[in-house]
Each structure stands twice: as structure tokens, then as C-alpha cells.
Coordinates of C-alpha atoms in Angstrom, one line a residue:
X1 CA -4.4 5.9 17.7
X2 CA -5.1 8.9 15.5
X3 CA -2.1 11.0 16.5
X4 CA 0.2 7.8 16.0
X5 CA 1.4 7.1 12.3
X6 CA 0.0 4.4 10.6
X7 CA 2.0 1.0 10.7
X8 CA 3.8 1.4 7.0
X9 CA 4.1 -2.2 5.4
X10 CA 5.7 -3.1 2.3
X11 CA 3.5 -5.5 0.0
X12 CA 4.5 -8.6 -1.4
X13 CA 2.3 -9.9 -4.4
X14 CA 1.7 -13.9 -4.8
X15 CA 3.1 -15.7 -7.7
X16 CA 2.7 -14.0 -11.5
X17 CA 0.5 -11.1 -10.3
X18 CA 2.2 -7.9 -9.5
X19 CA 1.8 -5.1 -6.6
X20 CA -1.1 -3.3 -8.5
X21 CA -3.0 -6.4 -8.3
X22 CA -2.4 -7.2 -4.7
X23 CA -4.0 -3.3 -4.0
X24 CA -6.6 -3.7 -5.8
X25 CA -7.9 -7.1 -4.1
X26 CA -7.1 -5.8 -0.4
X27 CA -8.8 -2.5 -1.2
X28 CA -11.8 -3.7 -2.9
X29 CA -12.1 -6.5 0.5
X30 CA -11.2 -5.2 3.0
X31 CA -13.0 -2.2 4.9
X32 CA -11.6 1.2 5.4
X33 CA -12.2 1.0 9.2
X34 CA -8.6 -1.7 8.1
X35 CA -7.3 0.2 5.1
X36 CA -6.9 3.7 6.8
X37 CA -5.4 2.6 9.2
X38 CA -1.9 1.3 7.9
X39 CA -0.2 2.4 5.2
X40 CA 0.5 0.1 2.4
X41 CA 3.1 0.2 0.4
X42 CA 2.9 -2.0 -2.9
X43 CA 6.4 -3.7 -4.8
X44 CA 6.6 -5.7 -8.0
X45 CA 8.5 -8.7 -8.3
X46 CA 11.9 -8.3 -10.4
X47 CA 11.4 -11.3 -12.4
X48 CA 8.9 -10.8 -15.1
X49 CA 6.6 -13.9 -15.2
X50 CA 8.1 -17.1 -17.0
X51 CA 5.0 -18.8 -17.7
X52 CA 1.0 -18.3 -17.9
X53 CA -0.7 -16.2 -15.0
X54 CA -3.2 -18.2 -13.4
X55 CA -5.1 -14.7 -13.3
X56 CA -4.8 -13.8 -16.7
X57 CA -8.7 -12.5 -18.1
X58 CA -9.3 -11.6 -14.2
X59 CA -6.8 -9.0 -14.3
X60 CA -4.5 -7.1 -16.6
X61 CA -0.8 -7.3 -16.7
X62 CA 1.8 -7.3 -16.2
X63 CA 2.8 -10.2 -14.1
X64 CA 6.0 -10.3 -12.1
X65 CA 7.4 -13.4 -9.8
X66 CA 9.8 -13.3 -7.0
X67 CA 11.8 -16.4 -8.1
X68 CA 11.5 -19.5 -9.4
X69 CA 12.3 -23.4 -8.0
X70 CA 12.1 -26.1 -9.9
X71 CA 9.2 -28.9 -10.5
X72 CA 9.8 -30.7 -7.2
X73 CA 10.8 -27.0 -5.3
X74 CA 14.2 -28.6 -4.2
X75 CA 16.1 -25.8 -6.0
X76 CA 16.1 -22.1 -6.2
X77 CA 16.5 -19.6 -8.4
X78 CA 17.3 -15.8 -8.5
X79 CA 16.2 -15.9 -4.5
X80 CA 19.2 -14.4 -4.0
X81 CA 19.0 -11.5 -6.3
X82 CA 15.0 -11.2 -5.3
X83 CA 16.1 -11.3 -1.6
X84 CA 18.3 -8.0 -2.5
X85 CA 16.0 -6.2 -4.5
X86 CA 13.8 -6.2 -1.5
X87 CA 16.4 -4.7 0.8
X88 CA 17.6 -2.2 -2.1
X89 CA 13.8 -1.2 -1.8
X90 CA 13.4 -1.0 1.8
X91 CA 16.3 1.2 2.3
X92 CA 15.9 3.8 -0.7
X93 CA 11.8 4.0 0.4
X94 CA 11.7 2.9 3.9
X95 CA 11.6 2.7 6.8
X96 CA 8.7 0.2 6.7
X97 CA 7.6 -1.3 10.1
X98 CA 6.6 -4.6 8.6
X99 CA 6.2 -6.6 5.5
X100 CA 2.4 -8.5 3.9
X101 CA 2.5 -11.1 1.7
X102 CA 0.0 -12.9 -0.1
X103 CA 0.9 -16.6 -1.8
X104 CA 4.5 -16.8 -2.4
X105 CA 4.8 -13.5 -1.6
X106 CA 4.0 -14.7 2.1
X107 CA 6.6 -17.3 1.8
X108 CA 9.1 -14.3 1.3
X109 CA 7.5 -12.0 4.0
X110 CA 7.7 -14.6 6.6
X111 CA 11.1 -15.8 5.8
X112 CA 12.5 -12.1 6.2
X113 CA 12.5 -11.8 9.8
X114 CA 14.5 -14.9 10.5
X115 CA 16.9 -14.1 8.3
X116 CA 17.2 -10.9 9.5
X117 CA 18.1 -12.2 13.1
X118 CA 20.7 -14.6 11.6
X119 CA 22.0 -11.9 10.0
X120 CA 22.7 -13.2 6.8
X121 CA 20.5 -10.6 4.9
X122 CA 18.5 -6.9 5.6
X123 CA 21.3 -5.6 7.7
X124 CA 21.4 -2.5 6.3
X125 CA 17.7 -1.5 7.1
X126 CA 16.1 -1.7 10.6
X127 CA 14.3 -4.5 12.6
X128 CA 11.0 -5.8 10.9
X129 CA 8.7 -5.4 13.6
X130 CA 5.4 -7.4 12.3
X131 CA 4.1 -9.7 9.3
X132 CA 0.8 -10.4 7.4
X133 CA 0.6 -13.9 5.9
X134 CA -2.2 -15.0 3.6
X135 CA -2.3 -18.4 2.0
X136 CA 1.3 -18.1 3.4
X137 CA 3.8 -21.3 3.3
X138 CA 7.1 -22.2 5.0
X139 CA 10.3 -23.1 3.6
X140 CA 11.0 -26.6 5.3
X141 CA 7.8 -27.8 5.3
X142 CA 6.0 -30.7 3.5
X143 CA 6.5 -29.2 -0.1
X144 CA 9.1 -26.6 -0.2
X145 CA 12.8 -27.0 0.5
X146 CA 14.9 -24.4 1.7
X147 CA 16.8 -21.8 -0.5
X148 CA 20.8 -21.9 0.9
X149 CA 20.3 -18.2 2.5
X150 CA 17.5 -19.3 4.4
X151 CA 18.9 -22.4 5.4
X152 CA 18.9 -21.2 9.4
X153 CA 15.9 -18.9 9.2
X154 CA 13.5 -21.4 10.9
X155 CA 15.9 -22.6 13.0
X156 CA 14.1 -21.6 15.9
X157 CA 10.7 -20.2 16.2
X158 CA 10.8 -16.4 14.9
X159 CA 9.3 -13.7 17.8
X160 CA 7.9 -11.3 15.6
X161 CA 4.2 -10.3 15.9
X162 CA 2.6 -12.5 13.1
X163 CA -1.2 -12.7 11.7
X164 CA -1.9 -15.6 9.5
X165 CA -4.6 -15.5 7.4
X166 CA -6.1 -19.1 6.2
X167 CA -8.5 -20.6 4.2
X168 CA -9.9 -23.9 4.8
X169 CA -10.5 -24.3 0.8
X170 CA -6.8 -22.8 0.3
X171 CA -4.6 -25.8 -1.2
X172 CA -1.9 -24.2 0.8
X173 CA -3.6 -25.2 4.2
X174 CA -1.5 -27.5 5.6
X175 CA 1.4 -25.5 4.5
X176 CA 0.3 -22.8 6.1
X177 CA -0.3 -24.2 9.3
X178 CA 3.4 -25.3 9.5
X179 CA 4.0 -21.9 9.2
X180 CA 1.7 -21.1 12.2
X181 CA 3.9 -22.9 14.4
X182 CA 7.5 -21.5 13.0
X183 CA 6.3 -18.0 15.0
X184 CA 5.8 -17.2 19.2
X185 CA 2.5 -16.5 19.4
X186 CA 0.8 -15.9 16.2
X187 CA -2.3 -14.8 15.4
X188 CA -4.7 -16.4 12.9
X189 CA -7.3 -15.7 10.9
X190 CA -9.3 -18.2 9.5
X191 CA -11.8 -18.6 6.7
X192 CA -13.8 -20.5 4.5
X193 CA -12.5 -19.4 1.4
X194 CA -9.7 -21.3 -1.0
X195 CA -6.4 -19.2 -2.2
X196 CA -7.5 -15.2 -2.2
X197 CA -7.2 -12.3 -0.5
X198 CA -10.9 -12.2 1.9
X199 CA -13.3 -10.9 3.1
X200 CA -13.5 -10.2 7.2
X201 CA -16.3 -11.0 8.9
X202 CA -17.4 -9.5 12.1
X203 CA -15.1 -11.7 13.7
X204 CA -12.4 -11.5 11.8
X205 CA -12.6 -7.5 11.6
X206 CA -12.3 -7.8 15.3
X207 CA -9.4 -10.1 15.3
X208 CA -7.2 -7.7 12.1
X209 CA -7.5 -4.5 14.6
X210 CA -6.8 -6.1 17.7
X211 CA -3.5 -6.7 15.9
X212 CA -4.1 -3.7 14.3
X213 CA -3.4 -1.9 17.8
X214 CA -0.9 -4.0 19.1
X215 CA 1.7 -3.2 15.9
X216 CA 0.7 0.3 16.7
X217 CA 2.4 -0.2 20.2
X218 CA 5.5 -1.2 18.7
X219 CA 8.3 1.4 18.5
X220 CA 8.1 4.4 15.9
X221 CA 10.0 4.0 13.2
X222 CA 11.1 7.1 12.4
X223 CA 13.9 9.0 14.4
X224 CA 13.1 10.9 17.4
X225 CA 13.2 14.2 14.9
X226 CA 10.1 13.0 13.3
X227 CA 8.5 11.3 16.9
X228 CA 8.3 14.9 18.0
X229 CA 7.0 16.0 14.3
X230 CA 4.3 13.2 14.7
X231 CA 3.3 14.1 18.5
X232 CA 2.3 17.7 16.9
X233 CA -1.2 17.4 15.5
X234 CA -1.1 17.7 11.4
X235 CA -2.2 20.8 10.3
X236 CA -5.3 20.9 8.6
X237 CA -6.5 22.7 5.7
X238 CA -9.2 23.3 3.5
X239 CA -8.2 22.8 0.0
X240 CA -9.8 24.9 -2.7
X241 CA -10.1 24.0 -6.3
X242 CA -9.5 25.2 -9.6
X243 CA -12.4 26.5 -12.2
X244 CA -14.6 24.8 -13.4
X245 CA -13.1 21.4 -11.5
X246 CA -13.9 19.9 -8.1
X247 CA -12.6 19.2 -4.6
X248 CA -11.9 15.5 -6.0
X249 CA -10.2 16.4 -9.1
X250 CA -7.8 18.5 -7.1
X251 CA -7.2 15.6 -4.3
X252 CA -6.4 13.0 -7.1
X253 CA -3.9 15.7 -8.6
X254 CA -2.0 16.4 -5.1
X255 CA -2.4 12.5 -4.0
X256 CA -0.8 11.3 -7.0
X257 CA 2.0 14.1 -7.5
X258 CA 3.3 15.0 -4.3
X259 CA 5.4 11.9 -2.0
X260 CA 4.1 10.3 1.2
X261 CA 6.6 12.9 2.9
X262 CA 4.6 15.6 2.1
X263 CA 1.0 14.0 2.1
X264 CA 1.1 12.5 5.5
X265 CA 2.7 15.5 7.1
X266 CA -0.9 17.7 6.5
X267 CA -4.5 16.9 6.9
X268 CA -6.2 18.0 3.7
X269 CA -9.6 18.4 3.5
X270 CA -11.3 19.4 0.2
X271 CA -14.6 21.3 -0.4
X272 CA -16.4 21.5 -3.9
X273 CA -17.5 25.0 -5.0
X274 CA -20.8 26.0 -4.2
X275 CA -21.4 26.9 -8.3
X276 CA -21.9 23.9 -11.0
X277 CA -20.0 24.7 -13.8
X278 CA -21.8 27.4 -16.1
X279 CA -19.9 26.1 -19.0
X280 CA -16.8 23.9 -20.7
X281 CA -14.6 22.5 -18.1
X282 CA -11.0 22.8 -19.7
X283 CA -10.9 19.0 -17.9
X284 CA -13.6 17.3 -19.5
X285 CA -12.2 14.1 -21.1
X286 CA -9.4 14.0 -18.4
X287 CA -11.5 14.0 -14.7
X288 CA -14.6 12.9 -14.9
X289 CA -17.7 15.6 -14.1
X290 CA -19.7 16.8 -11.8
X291 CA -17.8 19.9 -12.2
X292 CA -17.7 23.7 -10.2
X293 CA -16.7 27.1 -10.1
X294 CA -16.6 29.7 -6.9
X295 CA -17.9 32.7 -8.2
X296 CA -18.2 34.0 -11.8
X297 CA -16.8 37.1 -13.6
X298 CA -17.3 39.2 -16.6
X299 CA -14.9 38.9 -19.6
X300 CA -12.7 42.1 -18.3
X301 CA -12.8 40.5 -15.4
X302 CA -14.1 43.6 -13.7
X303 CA -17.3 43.0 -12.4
X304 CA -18.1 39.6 -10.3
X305 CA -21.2 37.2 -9.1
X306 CA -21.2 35.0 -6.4
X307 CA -18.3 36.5 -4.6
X308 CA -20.2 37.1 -1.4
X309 CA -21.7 34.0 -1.5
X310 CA -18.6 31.6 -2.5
X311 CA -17.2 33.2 1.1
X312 CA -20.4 33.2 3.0
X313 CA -20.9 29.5 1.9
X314 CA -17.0 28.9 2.5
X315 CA -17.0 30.4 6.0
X316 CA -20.7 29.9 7.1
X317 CA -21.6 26.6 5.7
X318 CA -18.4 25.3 6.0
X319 CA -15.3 25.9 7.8
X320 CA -17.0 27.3 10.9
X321 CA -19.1 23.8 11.1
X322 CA -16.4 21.8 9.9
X323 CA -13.5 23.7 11.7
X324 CA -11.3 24.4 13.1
X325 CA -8.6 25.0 10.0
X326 CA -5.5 25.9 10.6
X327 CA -4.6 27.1 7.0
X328 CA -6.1 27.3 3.0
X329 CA -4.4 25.7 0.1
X330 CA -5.9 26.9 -3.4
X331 CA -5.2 25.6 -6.9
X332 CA -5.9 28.6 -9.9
X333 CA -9.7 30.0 -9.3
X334 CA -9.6 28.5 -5.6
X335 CA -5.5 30.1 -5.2
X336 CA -7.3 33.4 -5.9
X337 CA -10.0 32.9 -3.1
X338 CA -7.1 31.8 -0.8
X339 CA -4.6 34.3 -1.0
X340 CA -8.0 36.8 -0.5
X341 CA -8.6 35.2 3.1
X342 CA -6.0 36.5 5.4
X343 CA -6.3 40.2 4.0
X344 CA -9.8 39.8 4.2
X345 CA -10.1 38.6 7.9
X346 CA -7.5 41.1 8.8
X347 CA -9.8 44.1 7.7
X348 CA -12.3 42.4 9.4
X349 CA -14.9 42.2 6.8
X350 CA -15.2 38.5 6.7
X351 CA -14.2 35.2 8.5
X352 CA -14.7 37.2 11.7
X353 CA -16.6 33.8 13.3
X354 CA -13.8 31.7 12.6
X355 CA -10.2 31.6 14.2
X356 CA -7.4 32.9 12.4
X357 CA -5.7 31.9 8.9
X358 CA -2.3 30.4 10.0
X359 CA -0.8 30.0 6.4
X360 CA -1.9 29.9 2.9
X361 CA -0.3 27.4 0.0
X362 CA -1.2 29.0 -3.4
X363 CA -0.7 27.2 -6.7
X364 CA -0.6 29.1 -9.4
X365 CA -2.4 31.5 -8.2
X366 CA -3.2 35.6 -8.8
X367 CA -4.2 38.8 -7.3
X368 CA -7.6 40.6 -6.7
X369 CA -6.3 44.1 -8.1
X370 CA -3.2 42.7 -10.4
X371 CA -2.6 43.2 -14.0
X372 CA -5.9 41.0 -15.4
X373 CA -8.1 40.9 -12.2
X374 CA -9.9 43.9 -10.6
X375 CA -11.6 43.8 -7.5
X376 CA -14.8 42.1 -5.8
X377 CA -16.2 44.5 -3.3
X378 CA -16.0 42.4 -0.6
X379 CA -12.0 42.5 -1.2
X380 CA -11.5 45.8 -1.7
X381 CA -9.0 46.5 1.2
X382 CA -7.5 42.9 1.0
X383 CA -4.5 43.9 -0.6
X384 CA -4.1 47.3 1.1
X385 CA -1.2 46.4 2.9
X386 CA 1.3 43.4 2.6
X387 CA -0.3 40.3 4.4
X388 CA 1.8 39.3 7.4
X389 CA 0.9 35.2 6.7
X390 CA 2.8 32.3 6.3
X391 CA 2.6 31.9 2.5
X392 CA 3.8 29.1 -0.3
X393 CA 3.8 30.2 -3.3
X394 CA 4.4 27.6 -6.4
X395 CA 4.8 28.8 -10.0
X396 CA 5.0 27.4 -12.9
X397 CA 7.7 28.9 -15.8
X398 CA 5.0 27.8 -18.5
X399 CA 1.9 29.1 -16.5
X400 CA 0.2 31.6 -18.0
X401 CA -0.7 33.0 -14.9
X402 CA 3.0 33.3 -13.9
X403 CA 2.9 37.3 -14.0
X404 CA 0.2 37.5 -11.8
X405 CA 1.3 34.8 -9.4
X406 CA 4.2 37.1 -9.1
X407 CA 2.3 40.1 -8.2
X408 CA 0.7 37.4 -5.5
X409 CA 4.1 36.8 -4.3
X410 CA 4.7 40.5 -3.6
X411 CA 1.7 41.1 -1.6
X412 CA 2.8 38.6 1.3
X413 CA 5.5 39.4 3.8
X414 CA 8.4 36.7 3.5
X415 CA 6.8 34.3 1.0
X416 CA 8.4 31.2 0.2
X417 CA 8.6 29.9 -3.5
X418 CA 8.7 27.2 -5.1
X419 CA 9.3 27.1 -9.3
X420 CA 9.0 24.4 -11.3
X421 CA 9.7 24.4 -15.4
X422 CA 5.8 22.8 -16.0
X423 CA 2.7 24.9 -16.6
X424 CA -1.1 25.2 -15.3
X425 CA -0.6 22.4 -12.8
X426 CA -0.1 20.7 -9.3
X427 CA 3.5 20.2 -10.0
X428 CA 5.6 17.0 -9.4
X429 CA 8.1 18.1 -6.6
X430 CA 12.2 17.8 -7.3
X431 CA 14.9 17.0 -4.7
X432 CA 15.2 20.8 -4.1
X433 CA 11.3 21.7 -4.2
X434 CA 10.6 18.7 -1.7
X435 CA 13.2 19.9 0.8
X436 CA 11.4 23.7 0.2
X437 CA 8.3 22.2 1.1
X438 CA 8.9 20.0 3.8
X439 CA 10.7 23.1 5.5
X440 CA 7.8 25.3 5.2
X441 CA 5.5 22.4 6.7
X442 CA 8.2 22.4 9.7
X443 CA 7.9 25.8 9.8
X444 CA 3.8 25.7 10.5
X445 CA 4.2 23.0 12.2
X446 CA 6.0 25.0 14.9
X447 CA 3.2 27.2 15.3
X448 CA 1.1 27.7 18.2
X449 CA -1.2 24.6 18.8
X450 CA -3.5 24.2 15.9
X451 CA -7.1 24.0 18.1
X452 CA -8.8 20.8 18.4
X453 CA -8.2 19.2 14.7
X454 CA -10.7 16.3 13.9
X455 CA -8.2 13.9 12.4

């Protein structure tokens, strides 16, 4: 299961809500032991909402709708245009395995598929392979007519792995149990809630990953360029932080920055520095606290505290019980630390109990002997000859550590760049910057097996 990719599933929010509001009641309800294990991908309607939202002072808007039909749902509107919004979507962010939908949302999720096979719409992207249906409805049944592109779409029963989740207080019940029977085997889910997204009992938990691991035995759907990329084991790294901010602070920046290319390529893990902050963090008012620091330094930055202890507490405490790691990415104070690692382990007078560095990321980083930064003791020799290591570098044109990550980018043999025009910060990656990336991530991922990785 763990060395497979998670199922990726486009979202479809019910009617006047939008996509943020559809994540925020599947994550707040259902468990992790679900969540982690697909990868959800959330869309707004394209019609902004015509009308009141029925969950207006429960949650903020915007709301968005797929379509509209008239009072007696006979006729159709913009189901069309909604119907090619989706595909437009699915191809420029796809592929997607399968499709959720909550509400009407579910009505359009589970009409896909059958249209698909008539081929009268989503020719351009590949098969949809599964479907989630909550408080879900069929086009045909006892309320709804049919829109005039999914005239044939029920026309006979749709084999496509299906789970249908209903509630026995839902007003779209029966409707929903038509829909049952318009798939080969489905799978249901049912509870004693009305129209919402719920909560799984023990049962029900056992009945979402059995399904869970059957849609994970469908094909990959990727190309067999990225099967072979996925059988590899994700390299995993220990991600340090900046100063005076926090292994948390740092994942936020990366997870909201960088695409789901890049993040689900590596195996971050992220440590907090052993040191409370011992003043101002520069990102109070922005992240909230508790905040840290690695080791301290005078104001010539001569002289240092904690040094020995940041990388006995790093090594010791942390990656030898926690390891293996197959590289270290570090952001400012923590890119410092980092780039210090290889040279360190190379002279042999640290990180002698763990197994080798394989690569180093550094984000705007500097250098232990550069223009601004002497020397800890403990790194003395680090920089005494180039360090033969797999390095990213990324600089920023406004950072004003960009002479010294410079000098950083001289000490390592062959280092790769990557510059972006922003300052002191995990960057947003461009076309050309993502394709640097994701070809130094190919590059360690065609290393020599990365140990046993606890994914």
C-alpha cells in the first residue's frame, strides 16, 4: 500500500457551497487512517451561486453551483458548459483516477462515467476508474430529468467501482437508492444522519478502506515513466528550519508553495530546533509561536553556543533513532547547518553513527567561513575541500543572503541552481524552476537504494 500512490480524486462540491467547503467537512470527519490515504483534489463550481446558500452563517463564501434546472428539474442549464469545465480541469491538472461528489455534486460525479463510455463527453482525458457518492442522486429517477448529453448515460448499468454513501435522514434517500442500482456492484455506506458529509463508524471505517484497497488495485495512472519513478522508494529527508521559526512553519511554507509534482515525489520530515527562541521571531504575527533557533551566535558572528549540541541533538536524538535519511533540506539558519553536514561527516568528526548524506537542498542558505559567518569549531575542516554531494541550491535576487549563498554554491562540486526574482523565502517554483527541480529529484532518485525508509 505505502509504496503505491495514493488514488488522486477530483472533488465535486454539493449545491452553492464551493471546494473549500467540501475539504473542510471531509477533513474535519473523516479520520486520517482515510484522509492520507487518497489524495484529494478540490474544484469550484463555474457558476457563481444564483440564489441564497442554505449554508450561509455555517460557512463563509463564496458559493459556486454546477448548473441550474428549473422548478420542476425538467430542464437544464449551463450543464453543458459545467460538463466542459470539468474536462478542461481534468486534463490541465490531471490525471485523476476518480471523481467524489457530495449533493449535486454526486449527481455530476456519477453521471461522468457513463458518459464517458458513450462517448459523448471526457474523451480527451483517460478512463475514470472509481466514484464516491454522498447524498448522491440519478438523473432519471423520481425527481430529476435528464440533461440532453446524458440522455444515454444510464442506459445500462455503469461498471465502475462505486461507494455510496446514504443517510437514512437524507431527503435524497430514495434518490439515492436509484442510483445504487444504476452501477454493477456498488458498495454502500449507510448512516443515520440526513444530508452531510459523516462521520464513519467502526463499521463503516472498515467498509471506506476495503474500497479503499480495491481502487488501489486498479491500474496506475501515470505512464510507465512514473510507475518505475513510484516503485523507487521516495527519498526521505530531514527538513531543517529557519531562525527563530519551527519545523511546522517551514512545512506550511513548502506545502503551500511548491506543486503536488514536487511534494509527492519526497518524503519530508521536519524537526524543531532544540533552542526556544531567545528573542523576536521576524515571523510573529504571520506563523503562530512556539518558535526555535539551532544554535546562537555573537553579533560578529564569530564566536557560537549550541553548535555541538544542535548536531549532537540532530544526529543523536534524532536522525539515528528516527533514520535512516537519505538527504537534508535547510531553509536560512537550518540551510547553514545543512550545507555543514556532508563536509562534516566527510572529516569524520560528526554523523559518524549514521549512514551517509546522499544530497542536500539549501534555500537560501550561507557558508561557515564566508564573507559574514566564521567558523564553529566543530566545522572547522568542513569547507576544506569542495564537498563531492548532490546539492540544490535556491537563491533569491532580493535575498540578502544572496552573496553568501553564492559562496555556498562554490563549495559543492556540480551544484544545481535554482534563482528566482523573490527574496528571504521558500520560493513559488516557475515552468523552468519546476522542470530544474523535478530533474534533480530524478537524479537522487537514481541513486543507490535509499535503506529501509519508514514511509
Amino acid at each position: 500500500m505505502e509504496n503505491q500512490k495514493r488514488p488522486r480524486i477530483l472533488c465535486l462540491h454539493g449545491y452553492r457551497t464551493s471546494g473549500q467547503i467540501l475539504k473542510k467537512s471531509i477533513f474535519s470527519r473523516w479520520p486520517e487512517t482515510v484522509t492520507q490515504k487518497l489524495d484529494l483534489v478540490f474544484l469550484d463550481g463555474q457558476c457563481p451561486a444564483r440564489g441564497k446558500s442554505q449554508v450561509e452563517g455555517i460557512f463563509d463564501p463564496p458559493y459556486y453551483e454546477w448548473f441550474q434546472s428549473n422548478e420542476d428539474y425538467t430542464e437544464y442549464r449551463n450543464f453543458e458548459e459545467c460538463i466542459e469545465y470539468i474536462e478542461d480541469y481534468m486534463l490541465k491538472n490531471g490525471p485523476f483516477d476518480g471523481v467524489l461528489g457530495f449533493s449535486q455534486g454526486a449527481m455530476l460525479a456519477a453521471v461522468l462515467p457513463g458518459m464517458q463510455a458513450q462517448r459523448v463527453a471526457l474523451e480527451k482525458i483517460s478512463k475514470i476508474k472509481f466514484v464516491i457518492l454522498i447524498s448522491g442522486a440519478i438523473f432519471r429517477g423520481m425527481k430529476y430529468g435528464t440533461p440532453k448529453l446524458a440522455s444515454h448515460a444510464f442506459s445500462k448499468p455503469i461498471d465502475c467501482p462505486s461507494l455510496h454513501i446514504i443517510g437514512e435522514k437524507d431527503f435524497l434517500k430514495p434518490e439515492s437508492i436509484i442510483l445504487l442500482e444504476a452501477f454493477v456492484n456498488p458498495v454502500l455506506i449507510h448512516h443515520p444522519k440526513g444530508h452531510e458529509i459523516p462521520r464513519l463508524d467502526e463499521k463503516n471505517l472498515g467498509t471506506m478502506l476495503s474500497f479503499i484497497d480495491t481502487i488501489q488495485g486498479t491500474p496506475s495512472y501515470e505512464e510507465k515513466r512514473e510507475n518505475m519513478m513510484e516503485n523507487q522508494k521516495r527519498p526521505r529527508i530531514l527538513c531543517l528550519h529557519g531562525f527563530r521559526t519551527s519545523g511546522q512553519i517551514l512545512k506550511k511554507s513548502i506545502f503551500s508553495r511548491w506543486p503536488e509534482t514536487v511534494i509527492q515525489k519526497l518524503d519530508f520530515v521536519f524537526l524543531d530546533g532544540q533552542c526556544p527562541a531567545q528573542g523576536k521571531s521576524e515571523v510573529e504575527g504571520i506563523f503562530d509561536p512556539p518558535y526555535y533557533e539551532w544554535f546562537q551566535v555573537n553579533e560578529d558572528y564569530t564566536e557560537y553556543s549550541n553548535f555541538e549540541e544542535c548536531i549532537a541533538y540532530i544526529i543523536e536524538d534524532y536522525m539515528l533513532k528516527n533514520g535512516p535519511f537519505d538527504g537534508v533540506l535547510g531553509f536560512s539558519q537550518g540551510a547553514i547547518l545543512a550545507a555543514a553536514l556532508p563536509g562534516m561527516q566527510a572529516q569524520r568528526v560528526a554523523l559518524e553513527k549514521i549512514s551517509k548524506i546522499k544530497f542536500v537542498i539549501l534555500i537560501s542558505g550561507a557558508i561557515l567561513r564566508g564573507m559574514k559567518y566564521g567558523t564553529p569549531k566543530l566545522a572547522f575542516h568542513a569547507f576544506s575541500k569542495p564537498i563531492d554531494c548532490p546539492s540544490l541550491h535556491i537563491i533569491g535576487e532580493k535575498d540578502f543572503l544572496k552573496p553568501e549563498s553564492i559562496i555556498l554554491l562554490e563549495a559543492f562540486v556540480n551544484p544545481v541552481l535554482i534563482h528566482h526574482p523573490k527574496g528571504h523565502e521558500i520560493p513559488r517554483l516557475d515552468e523552468k524552476n519546476l522542470g530544474t527541480m523535478l530533474s534533480f529529484i530524478d537524479a537522487i532518485q537514481g541513486m543507490p537504494s535509499y535503506g529501509h525508509c519508514r514511509l
